Coordinates of C-alpha atoms in Angstrom, one line a residue:
M1 CA 33.3 67.0 39.6
S2 CA 35.0 63.7 38.8
T3 CA 33.7 61.6 35.9
A4 CA 35.9 58.6 36.6
P5 CA 33.9 55.3 36.8
N6 CA 32.9 54.4 40.3
S7 CA 34.7 51.2 41.2
T8 CA 31.9 49.9 43.4
T9 CA 29.4 50.4 40.6
T10 CA 31.6 48.7 38.0
T11 CA 32.2 45.7 40.3
T12 CA 28.5 45.3 41.0
A13 CA 27.7 45.4 37.3
L14 CA 30.4 42.8 36.5
K15 CA 29.0 40.5 39.2
R16 CA 25.5 40.9 37.8
H17 CA 26.8 40.1 34.3
T18 CA 28.7 37.1 35.5
A19 CA 25.7 35.8 37.5
V20 CA 23.5 36.1 34.4
R21 CA 26.1 34.2 32.3
Q22 CA 26.2 31.5 35.0
F23 CA 22.5 30.8 34.3
P24 CA 21.1 30.1 30.8
P25 CA 19.4 33.0 29.0
I26 CA 15.7 33.0 28.5
G27 CA 15.9 31.7 24.9
T28 CA 18.0 28.7 25.9
C29 CA 15.7 27.9 28.8
L30 CA 12.6 28.1 26.6
T31 CA 14.2 25.9 23.9
V32 CA 15.1 23.2 26.5
L33 CA 11.7 23.5 28.2
I34 CA 9.8 23.2 24.9
C35 CA 11.8 20.1 23.9
L36 CA 11.4 18.4 27.2
T37 CA 7.7 19.1 27.3
L38 CA 7.1 17.8 23.7
I39 CA 8.9 14.5 24.4
P40 CA 6.2 13.0 26.7
L41 CA 3.4 14.6 24.7
V42 CA 4.7 12.9 21.5
Q43 CA 4.9 9.6 23.3
I44 CA 1.5 9.8 25.0
Y45 CA -0.5 11.1 22.0
V46 CA 1.0 8.8 19.2
E47 CA -2.5 7.6 18.2
E48 CA -3.9 11.1 18.0
I49 CA -1.0 12.4 16.0
A50 CA -1.0 9.4 13.7
S51 CA -4.7 10.0 12.9
V52 CA -3.8 13.4 11.3
V53 CA -0.1 13.1 10.3
K54 CA 0.7 10.7 7.6
V55 CA 3.4 8.1 8.2
F56 CA 3.5 8.6 12.0
D57 CA 3.7 5.7 14.4
G58 CA 5.6 4.6 17.5
A59 CA 8.9 4.4 15.7
V60 CA 8.6 7.9 14.3
A61 CA 7.6 9.1 17.8
N62 CA 10.8 7.7 19.2
I63 CA 12.9 9.3 16.4
V64 CA 11.2 12.7 17.1
S65 CA 11.7 12.2 20.8
L66 CA 15.4 11.5 20.2
I67 CA 15.8 14.6 18.0
L68 CA 14.1 16.7 20.7
A69 CA 16.3 15.3 23.4
F70 CA 19.4 15.9 21.3
I71 CA 18.3 19.6 20.6
A72 CA 17.8 20.2 24.3
F73 CA 21.1 18.7 25.2
M74 CA 23.1 20.5 22.5
T75 CA 21.4 23.8 23.4
L76 CA 22.6 23.5 27.0
W77 CA 26.0 22.1 26.0
I78 CA 26.8 24.8 23.5
W79 CA 25.7 27.5 26.0
F80 CA 27.7 26.1 28.8
C81 CA 30.9 25.5 26.8
W82 CA 31.0 28.7 24.8
K83 CA 28.6 31.3 26.4
S84 CA 28.6 30.8 30.1
A85 CA 30.9 32.4 32.7
Y86 CA 32.0 29.2 34.4
S87 CA 35.7 28.6 34.8
F88 CA 37.7 27.4 31.8
G89 CA 38.4 24.1 33.6
S90 CA 34.7 23.4 34.1
R91 CA 33.8 24.3 30.5
R92 CA 36.6 22.1 29.2
A93 CA 35.4 19.2 31.3
V94 CA 31.8 19.5 30.1
F95 CA 33.0 19.8 26.5
A96 CA 35.2 16.7 26.7
A97 CA 32.8 14.4 28.7
P98 CA 30.2 13.7 26.0
L99 CA 32.9 13.3 23.3
A100 CA 34.8 10.9 25.5
G101 CA 31.5 9.0 26.2
V102 CA 30.8 8.7 22.5
L103 CA 34.4 7.5 21.7
M104 CA 34.2 5.0 24.5
A105 CA 30.8 3.7 23.3
V106 CA 32.2 3.3 19.8
A107 CA 35.2 1.5 21.1
L108 CA 33.4 -0.9 23.4
L109 CA 29.9 -1.5 21.9
R110 CA 28.7 -3.1 18.7
F111 CA 25.4 -2.1 17.0
E112 CA 23.1 -5.1 16.7
G113 CA 20.1 -3.6 15.0
V114 CA 16.8 -1.9 15.9
D115 CA 13.4 -3.2 16.8
G116 CA 10.1 -2.2 15.2
Y117 CA 10.0 0.9 17.3
M118 CA 13.5 2.0 16.1
K119 CA 15.0 1.3 19.5
P120 CA 18.7 0.3 19.0
T121 CA 20.4 -2.7 20.5
F122 CA 24.1 -2.6 21.4
V123 CA 26.3 -5.4 22.8
P124 CA 29.9 -5.4 24.0
R125 CA 32.3 -5.8 21.0
W126 CA 33.9 -8.8 22.6
Y127 CA 30.6 -10.7 22.5
P128 CA 30.8 -13.3 19.7
Q129 CA 28.6 -12.7 16.7
H130 CA 25.9 -15.3 16.5
E131 CA 26.5 -16.4 12.9
N132 CA 30.2 -17.0 13.6
E133 CA 29.2 -19.4 16.4
L134 CA 27.3 -21.7 14.0
D135 CA 29.0 -24.8 13.0
R136 CA 28.7 -26.2 9.5
P137 CA 27.0 -29.6 9.9
T138 CA 29.3 -32.5 9.1
A139 CA 26.6 -35.1 9.7
M140 CA 22.9 -34.9 9.3
A141 CA 20.0 -37.2 10.3
P142 CA 19.4 -39.7 9.0
A143 CA 22.5 -39.9 6.7
V144 CA 26.0 -38.7 6.1
V145 CA 26.3 -35.4 4.1
V146 CA 28.5 -35.2 1.0
P147 CA 29.1 -31.8 -0.6
E148 CA 28.5 -31.9 -4.3
K149 CA 29.1 -29.2 -6.9
T150 CA 26.4 -29.2 -9.6
T151 CA 26.2 -27.9 -13.1
E152 CA 22.8 -26.2 -12.6
S153 CA 24.3 -23.4 -10.5
P154 CA 28.1 -23.2 -10.6
A155 CA 28.2 -20.5 -7.9
S156 CA 26.2 -22.6 -5.4
E157 CA 27.1 -25.6 -3.2
N158 CA 24.5 -28.3 -2.8
V159 CA 24.5 -30.7 0.0
K160 CA 23.5 -34.2 -0.9
T161 CA 22.4 -37.0 1.5
E162 CA 22.1 -40.7 1.1
I163 CA 18.4 -40.8 1.7
A164 CA 16.7 -42.8 4.3
G165 CA 13.0 -42.0 4.0
I166 CA 12.9 -38.2 3.5
D167 CA 9.4 -37.8 1.9
L168 CA 8.1 -34.4 1.1
K169 CA 5.6 -35.7 -1.4
T170 CA 3.1 -37.4 0.9
E171 CA 0.5 -34.9 2.1
T172 CA -1.0 -35.2 5.6
P173 CA -3.8 -33.2 7.4
E174 CA -1.0 -31.8 9.7
D175 CA 0.9 -30.1 6.9
F176 CA 1.7 -26.4 7.0
A177 CA 3.4 -26.3 3.6
Q178 CA 3.5 -22.5 2.9
F179 CA 3.5 -19.0 4.3
L180 CA 0.6 -18.4 6.7
G181 CA -0.7 -22.0 6.5
P182 CA -2.6 -24.3 4.2
Q183 CA -5.0 -21.6 2.9
R184 CA -2.4 -18.8 3.2
N185 CA -4.9 -16.9 5.5
N186 CA -3.1 -17.1 8.9
W187 CA -5.9 -19.2 10.5
L188 CA -6.2 -23.0 11.1
P189 CA -10.0 -23.3 11.6
E190 CA -9.9 -27.0 12.5
A191 CA -7.2 -26.8 15.1
K192 CA -8.4 -27.8 18.6
F193 CA -6.3 -27.1 21.7
A194 CA -6.8 -26.8 25.4
D195 CA -8.2 -23.5 26.4
R196 CA -5.7 -23.0 29.3
W197 CA -2.0 -23.6 29.7
E198 CA -0.5 -24.8 32.9
P199 CA 1.7 -22.3 34.6
Q200 CA 4.9 -23.9 33.2
G201 CA 3.4 -23.6 29.7
P202 CA 3.7 -26.0 26.8
R203 CA 6.3 -28.7 26.8
E204 CA 9.5 -27.9 24.9
V205 CA 10.3 -30.7 22.5
W206 CA 13.6 -29.4 21.2
R207 CA 15.6 -26.2 20.7
R208 CA 18.5 -25.5 18.4
N209 CA 20.7 -22.7 17.1
I210 CA 19.8 -21.5 13.6
G211 CA 21.2 -19.0 11.2
P212 CA 20.0 -15.4 11.0
G213 CA 16.9 -14.5 9.0
W214 CA 13.2 -13.8 9.3
S215 CA 11.9 -16.8 7.4
G216 CA 9.2 -19.0 8.9
F217 CA 8.9 -22.8 8.7
A218 CA 6.9 -24.8 6.1
V219 CA 6.1 -28.4 7.0
R220 CA 5.2 -31.4 5.0
N221 CA 4.9 -35.0 6.3
G222 CA 7.1 -34.5 9.4
Y223 CA 9.8 -32.3 7.8
A224 CA 10.2 -28.6 8.2
V225 CA 12.0 -26.3 5.8
T226 CA 13.2 -22.7 6.4
L227 CA 15.8 -20.3 5.1
E228 CA 18.8 -19.0 7.1
Q229 CA 22.0 -17.1 6.6
R230 CA 25.3 -18.9 7.1
G231 CA 28.2 -16.6 6.4
P232 CA 28.2 -15.6 2.7
E233 CA 25.6 -18.3 1.9
E234 CA 21.9 -18.5 2.2
W235 CA 20.7 -22.0 3.1
V236 CA 17.4 -23.7 2.4
S237 CA 17.5 -26.1 5.4
C238 CA 15.3 -29.1 6.0
Y239 CA 14.9 -30.3 9.6
R240 CA 13.1 -33.3 11.1
V241 CA 10.1 -32.0 13.1
S242 CA 10.2 -34.7 15.7
D243 CA 13.6 -33.9 17.1
G244 CA 14.9 -30.8 15.1
Q245 CA 17.8 -32.7 13.5
P246 CA 18.9 -31.4 10.1
V247 CA 18.4 -33.8 7.1
W248 CA 19.7 -31.6 4.3
H249 CA 20.5 -28.1 3.2
H250 CA 21.1 -26.3 -0.1
A251 CA 23.5 -23.4 -0.1
C252 CA 23.8 -20.5 -2.5
E253 CA 26.1 -17.4 -2.5
S254 CA 23.7 -14.8 -1.3
R255 CA 23.8 -12.3 1.5
H256 CA 21.4 -9.4 2.3
Y257 CA 22.1 -7.1 5.2
D258 CA 20.5 -3.8 6.3
P259 CA 21.3 -2.0 9.6
L260 CA 17.5 -1.6 10.2
G261 CA 16.2 -4.8 8.7
G262 CA 19.0 -7.1 9.8
L263 CA 20.7 -10.0 8.2
G264 CA 19.5 -12.9 6.2
P265 CA 16.6 -14.2 4.0
R266 CA 13.0 -13.1 4.7
A267 CA 10.7 -15.3 2.6
T268 CA 9.2 -18.5 3.8
P269 CA 9.6 -21.5 1.4
T270 CA 6.7 -23.4 -0.1
I271 CA 6.5 -27.2 -0.4
D272 CA 4.6 -28.7 -3.3
G273 CA 4.7 -32.1 -5.0
G274 CA 7.8 -33.2 -3.3
R275 CA 9.7 -30.0 -4.2
V276 CA 10.7 -27.0 -2.2
Y277 CA 10.3 -23.5 -3.8
A278 CA 12.2 -20.6 -2.2
Q279 CA 13.3 -17.1 -2.8
S280 CA 16.5 -15.7 -1.3
G281 CA 16.8 -12.2 0.2
T282 CA 18.6 -11.1 -3.0
G283 CA 16.0 -12.5 -5.4
R284 CA 17.2 -16.0 -6.4
V285 CA 14.2 -18.1 -7.0
Q286 CA 15.0 -21.8 -6.5
C287 CA 13.3 -25.2 -7.0
L288 CA 14.8 -28.0 -4.9
D289 CA 14.2 -31.7 -4.7
G290 CA 12.5 -32.2 -1.4
E291 CA 14.2 -35.5 -0.8
T292 CA 17.8 -34.4 -1.3
G293 CA 17.9 -30.6 -1.4
K294 CA 19.4 -30.8 -4.9
L295 CA 18.8 -27.8 -7.1
L296 CA 16.4 -28.5 -10.0
W297 CA 16.1 -25.1 -11.5
E298 CA 16.9 -21.5 -10.5
D299 CA 16.2 -17.9 -11.8
D300 CA 18.1 -14.9 -10.6
L301 CA 15.6 -12.0 -10.6
L302 CA 18.4 -9.4 -10.4
K303 CA 20.0 -10.7 -13.6
R304 CA 16.6 -11.1 -15.3
Y305 CA 15.7 -7.4 -14.7
D306 CA 19.2 -6.1 -15.2
L307 CA 19.8 -5.0 -11.6
T308 CA 22.8 -5.0 -9.3
Q309 CA 22.2 -5.9 -5.7
A310 CA 22.9 -2.3 -4.7
T311 CA 20.3 -1.0 -7.1
S312 CA 17.8 -3.6 -6.1
E313 CA 18.3 -2.7 -2.4
G314 CA 17.9 0.9 -3.2
L315 CA 14.4 0.1 -4.5
V316 CA 13.4 -2.6 -2.0
K317 CA 15.6 -1.7 0.9
W318 CA 15.0 -4.5 3.4
G319 CA 15.3 -7.5 1.1
R320 CA 13.0 -9.6 -0.9
S321 CA 10.4 -11.2 1.3
G322 CA 7.8 -12.6 -1.2
S323 CA 7.0 -16.3 -0.4
P324 CA 6.4 -18.4 -3.5
L325 CA 2.7 -19.2 -4.3
I326 CA 1.7 -22.4 -6.1
V327 CA -1.1 -21.9 -8.6
D328 CA -1.9 -25.1 -10.5
N329 CA 1.2 -25.8 -12.6
L330 CA 2.8 -22.4 -11.8
V331 CA 4.9 -20.9 -9.1
V332 CA 4.3 -17.2 -8.7
V333 CA 6.6 -14.7 -6.9
P334 CA 7.0 -10.9 -6.7
A335 CA 9.3 -9.8 -9.5
G336 CA 10.6 -6.2 -9.2
G337 CA 12.8 -4.3 -11.7
Y338 CA 13.7 -0.7 -12.4
D339 CA 12.2 2.2 -14.1
S340 CA 10.1 1.1 -17.1
N341 CA 11.2 -2.5 -16.6
V342 CA 9.2 -3.2 -13.5
R343 CA 6.9 -6.2 -13.1
S344 CA 4.8 -6.9 -10.0
L345 CA 4.7 -10.7 -10.4
I346 CA 6.4 -13.4 -12.4
A347 CA 5.0 -16.9 -12.9
Y348 CA 7.2 -19.9 -13.8
D349 CA 6.3 -23.4 -14.9
K350 CA 6.9 -25.1 -11.6
E351 CA 8.5 -28.2 -13.2
T352 CA 10.9 -26.5 -15.6
G353 CA 11.3 -22.9 -14.4
K354 CA 10.3 -21.5 -17.8
V355 CA 8.6 -18.2 -17.5
A356 CA 4.9 -18.4 -18.2
W357 CA 3.9 -14.8 -17.7
E358 CA 4.8 -11.5 -16.1
A359 CA 2.2 -9.1 -14.7
G360 CA 1.7 -5.6 -13.3
T361 CA 4.0 -2.5 -13.5
D362 CA 4.0 -1.5 -9.8
Q363 CA 7.2 -2.1 -7.8
I364 CA 7.1 -5.0 -5.3
S365 CA 6.5 -4.7 -1.6
Y366 CA 7.2 -7.1 1.2
A367 CA 3.9 -9.0 1.0
S368 CA 3.3 -12.3 -0.8
P369 CA 0.7 -13.0 -3.4
I370 CA -2.4 -15.1 -2.5
R371 CA -4.9 -16.9 -4.6
C372 CA -8.6 -16.5 -3.8
T373 CA -12.0 -16.3 -5.3
V374 CA -13.7 -13.0 -4.7
A375 CA -16.9 -11.8 -6.3
G376 CA -17.0 -15.2 -8.1
V377 CA -13.7 -14.6 -9.9
D378 CA -10.6 -16.7 -9.4
Q379 CA -7.6 -14.3 -9.0
I380 CA -4.1 -13.8 -7.6
V381 CA -4.2 -10.8 -5.3
S382 CA -0.9 -8.9 -4.7
V383 CA -0.1 -6.1 -2.4
N384 CA 2.5 -4.0 -4.4
E385 CA 4.5 -1.0 -3.5
K386 CA 1.7 1.6 -4.1
T387 CA -1.3 -0.6 -5.1
L388 CA -3.4 -3.6 -4.3
A389 CA -4.1 -5.4 -7.5
A390 CA -5.4 -8.7 -8.9
Y391 CA -4.4 -10.8 -11.9
D392 CA -5.8 -13.7 -13.8
P393 CA -4.0 -16.9 -12.8
R394 CA -4.0 -18.2 -16.4
D395 CA -2.2 -15.4 -18.1
G396 CA -1.4 -12.6 -15.6
Q397 CA -3.9 -10.1 -17.1
Q398 CA -4.8 -7.4 -14.6
L399 CA -8.3 -7.7 -13.3
W400 CA -8.4 -4.6 -11.1
Q401 CA -6.2 -2.2 -9.1
Y402 CA -6.7 -0.1 -6.0
D403 CA -4.4 2.7 -4.7
W404 CA -2.7 1.6 -1.5
S405 CA 0.1 4.1 -0.9
G406 CA 3.6 3.1 0.2
N407 CA 7.3 3.2 -0.5
S408 CA 9.4 -0.1 -0.4
S409 CA 12.3 1.8 1.1
A410 CA 10.3 3.9 3.6
D411 CA 6.6 3.4 4.6
A412 CA 6.5 0.0 3.1
N413 CA 3.6 -2.3 2.4
V414 CA 4.2 -5.6 4.3
S415 CA 0.8 -7.0 5.4
Q416 CA -1.4 -9.3 3.3
A417 CA -4.9 -8.7 1.9
F418 CA -7.4 -11.3 3.1
P419 CA -10.7 -12.3 1.5
V420 CA -13.8 -11.7 3.7
G421 CA -17.1 -13.3 2.8
S422 CA -17.8 -13.8 -0.9
D423 CA -16.9 -10.4 -2.3
Q424 CA -14.8 -8.4 0.1
L425 CA -11.1 -8.0 0.9
F426 CA -9.5 -6.7 4.2
I427 CA -6.2 -5.0 4.0
S428 CA -4.0 -3.4 6.7
K429 CA -0.7 -1.6 7.1
G430 CA 1.5 0.1 9.6
Y431 CA 3.3 3.5 9.4
G432 CA 0.1 5.2 10.6
Q433 CA -1.9 4.1 7.5
G434 CA -4.3 1.7 9.2
S435 CA -6.7 -0.7 7.5
S436 CA -9.6 -0.8 5.0
L437 CA -12.4 -3.1 3.9
L438 CA -13.0 -3.2 0.1
K439 CA -15.8 -4.7 -1.9
L440 CA -15.4 -6.1 -5.5
V441 CA -18.3 -5.5 -7.9
P442 CA -18.4 -7.0 -11.4
E443 CA -18.4 -4.5 -14.2
G444 CA -18.5 -6.3 -17.6
D445 CA -15.3 -8.4 -17.8
K446 CA -13.6 -6.4 -15.1
L447 CA -14.1 -5.8 -11.4
A448 CA -14.7 -2.4 -9.7
V449 CA -13.4 -1.8 -6.2
N450 CA -15.6 0.1 -3.7
M451 CA -14.3 1.1 -0.3
I452 CA -16.7 0.1 2.5
W453 CA -14.6 1.8 5.2
E454 CA -11.1 3.0 5.8
S455 CA -9.5 4.0 9.1
R456 CA -6.1 5.2 10.1
R457 CA -6.9 4.4 13.8
V458 CA -7.2 0.6 13.6
L459 CA -5.0 -2.4 13.0
K460 CA -1.8 -0.6 11.9
T461 CA 0.1 -3.8 11.2
K462 CA 3.7 -2.9 10.5
F463 CA 5.6 -6.2 10.0
T464 CA 2.7 -8.5 10.8
N465 CA -0.6 -9.9 9.5
V466 CA -4.0 -10.1 11.2
T467 CA -5.9 -13.3 11.8
I468 CA -9.6 -13.1 10.9
I469 CA -11.7 -15.4 13.1
G470 CA -15.5 -15.2 12.6
D471 CA -16.5 -11.5 12.2
Y472 CA -13.4 -10.1 13.9
A473 CA -9.8 -9.4 13.0
Y474 CA -7.1 -9.8 15.6
G475 CA -3.7 -8.2 15.1
L476 CA -0.8 -6.1 16.4
S477 CA -1.6 -2.5 15.8
D478 CA 1.7 -0.6 16.0
G479 CA 2.7 -3.2 18.6
I480 CA -0.5 -3.3 20.6
L481 CA -2.9 -6.2 20.3
E482 CA -6.3 -5.1 18.9
C483 CA -9.6 -6.7 18.0
V484 CA -11.7 -5.0 15.2
H485 CA -15.1 -5.8 13.9
V486 CA -14.4 -6.4 10.2
E487 CA -17.7 -5.2 8.7
S488 CA -17.8 -1.9 10.5
G489 CA -14.1 -1.2 11.2
K490 CA -15.0 -0.6 14.9
S491 CA -12.3 -1.3 17.4
Q492 CA -13.6 -3.7 20.1
W493 CA -10.7 -3.6 22.4
K494 CA -6.9 -2.8 22.5
S495 CA -4.7 -4.4 25.1
G496 CA -1.3 -5.8 25.6
R497 CA 2.0 -4.5 24.2
Y498 CA 3.7 -7.3 22.3
G499 CA 5.7 -5.2 19.9
H500 CA 6.0 -6.0 16.2
G501 CA 5.7 -9.7 16.4
Q502 CA 3.3 -12.2 14.7
V503 CA -0.1 -13.9 15.3
L504 CA -1.6 -17.1 14.1
G505 CA -5.2 -18.2 14.5
I506 CA -5.8 -21.7 15.8
G507 CA -9.5 -22.7 16.0
D508 CA -11.3 -20.3 18.3
Q509 CA -8.0 -19.1 19.8
F510 CA -4.9 -17.4 18.5
L511 CA -1.2 -17.3 19.4
V512 CA 0.9 -14.2 19.6
L513 CA 4.7 -14.4 19.3
G514 CA 5.8 -11.0 20.6
E515 CA 8.8 -9.1 19.2
D516 CA 10.7 -9.8 22.4
G517 CA 10.1 -13.6 22.1
E518 CA 7.1 -13.9 24.5
L519 CA 4.6 -16.6 23.3
V520 CA 1.0 -15.9 24.4
L521 CA -2.3 -17.9 23.9
L522 CA -5.5 -15.8 23.8
A523 CA -9.2 -16.5 23.2
A524 CA -10.7 -15.1 20.0
N525 CA -13.0 -13.1 22.2
P526 CA -14.4 -9.8 20.8
E527 CA -15.5 -8.7 24.3
K528 CA -12.0 -8.5 25.9
A529 CA -8.4 -9.5 25.6
E530 CA -8.5 -12.9 27.3
V531 CA -5.0 -14.3 27.9
R532 CA -5.0 -18.1 28.5
G533 CA -1.3 -18.7 28.9
K534 CA 2.1 -17.3 28.3
I535 CA 5.8 -18.2 28.3
Q536 CA 9.1 -16.6 27.3
A537 CA 10.0 -18.6 24.3
F538 CA 13.0 -16.6 23.1
D539 CA 15.3 -13.8 24.2
G540 CA 15.9 -11.2 21.5
K541 CA 14.1 -9.8 18.5
T542 CA 11.6 -12.1 16.9
W543 CA 9.9 -11.2 13.7
N544 CA 9.4 -14.7 12.2
N545 CA 5.9 -16.2 11.5
L546 CA 4.6 -19.2 13.5
C547 CA 3.9 -22.7 12.1
V548 CA 1.6 -25.3 13.7
T549 CA 1.7 -28.9 12.6
G550 CA -0.6 -31.2 14.5
K551 CA 0.0 -30.6 18.2
L552 CA 3.5 -29.1 17.5
L553 CA 4.3 -25.4 17.3
L554 CA 7.5 -24.5 15.3
I555 CA 8.9 -21.0 16.0
R556 CA 12.2 -19.3 15.4
N557 CA 13.9 -16.0 15.3
G558 CA 17.3 -15.0 13.9
Q559 CA 19.2 -17.1 16.5
E560 CA 17.2 -20.0 17.7
A561 CA 14.5 -22.4 16.6
A562 CA 12.2 -24.3 19.0
C563 CA 9.4 -26.8 19.0
Y564 CA 6.6 -26.9 21.6
E565 CA 3.9 -29.4 22.1
I566 CA 0.7 -27.5 22.5
P567 CA -1.8 -29.1 24.9

């Protein structure tokens, strides 16, 4: 009897084997199916996952989704190119197509950055870069500009004007002279505006190009000051509020850039006593004459704490964002440092720049210090990298400290702490951490900190601050507008996706400047999200804080500045 293989049987088996190899095996199919199932689940249940997984938010959900999609694609791609029984030509084409697509994208597209959800933006490489399109002013209102090198800072260039009435000394009720407003609390209680906008929205007074950066405006007596990047220089720029015309600028050699955080300075300047106090994105603290922009004194925090820019940006990755705080005769800013030489705050004599005191040993965050009286004690409250702490304004002695976890190169603390009532503080944070209400209780010559409530589900403010109006806090919780009862921590409502933008309370209403540049007016209504008007103010990423002076709203992003008359 013959034992030779049956040709028919062999052919049938080969066909079956080929058919199997033309369809992915069970393991490959399961891997792809699991990944594609997890992607929508991760996106839908962000809130639920964030409540149990530390440092989880919409941005992390997008990163996880991208990784899952990549795993699914690579699983199929590897199987098709190396394991399947398809023709060599087909496998070669599938192998080459993604590589060609990547090479083409690299050749034709330029990475412009990411938004607060870690969604990247790409533009064609032949599109001009915004900062290269900005002209250096050759004339300023109201006078001619003459460059002048000064002995105070040999590395910097100061721009001097023949002055015609630039007055930053005279205080007016309409001033917005520091970060988050006159009381540094992100609310203008006396502001009164119409409770509805016409369909066309507020009247645009002016609009102009501006250098990159996330600084806001500070206003005194009809003049607005902000920080912006111009090539290798950071500028402290002064503009006339009425028409947006530049009146002076001071330039210094400083440039901070991070692929995720973007380009330019972050802090908002402070105006006091006719002087402008500013901190660059690389830690140069400057005092300028508000009339001319001339440098009066300067301190380089990197040199003071023996840091290189690379070392500093390894510790505080996205640039120094602390806006100067005026406390009597002092100006206080977050300090920084390395290893055992870390200081949370540094205070200067605001007239001379001489160091008055240093305080705290926790690394700096992206928040700015505030001065407030809580539990009857005058104090400077600072949100640091891993703690919330308070210091005596007179000598910097620490009064109390509370653990508030974070990492200034990862899940960073950005949002301010705000006083509530006579003895409480509200604090919030993004990256899935949420918010908390604390109570300060006197204990001898110190203060004890008791937690009233803490929730990972409410007001997860990533790059933004809340505005507290009455008994309720309004803010962008991982990009969604939310109202929370401050005393209980109960969420009243959550509505409207504005991204990681900014809010500002104005009387019994508040403004939202969305991350995409949409400007929205809402009632401070704890019952529902009541939109009273909206316009598209900017195109593109907008992380800058708002400024209201009288009936005028000054806003900006990293490309444009605009002024609107609010009805």
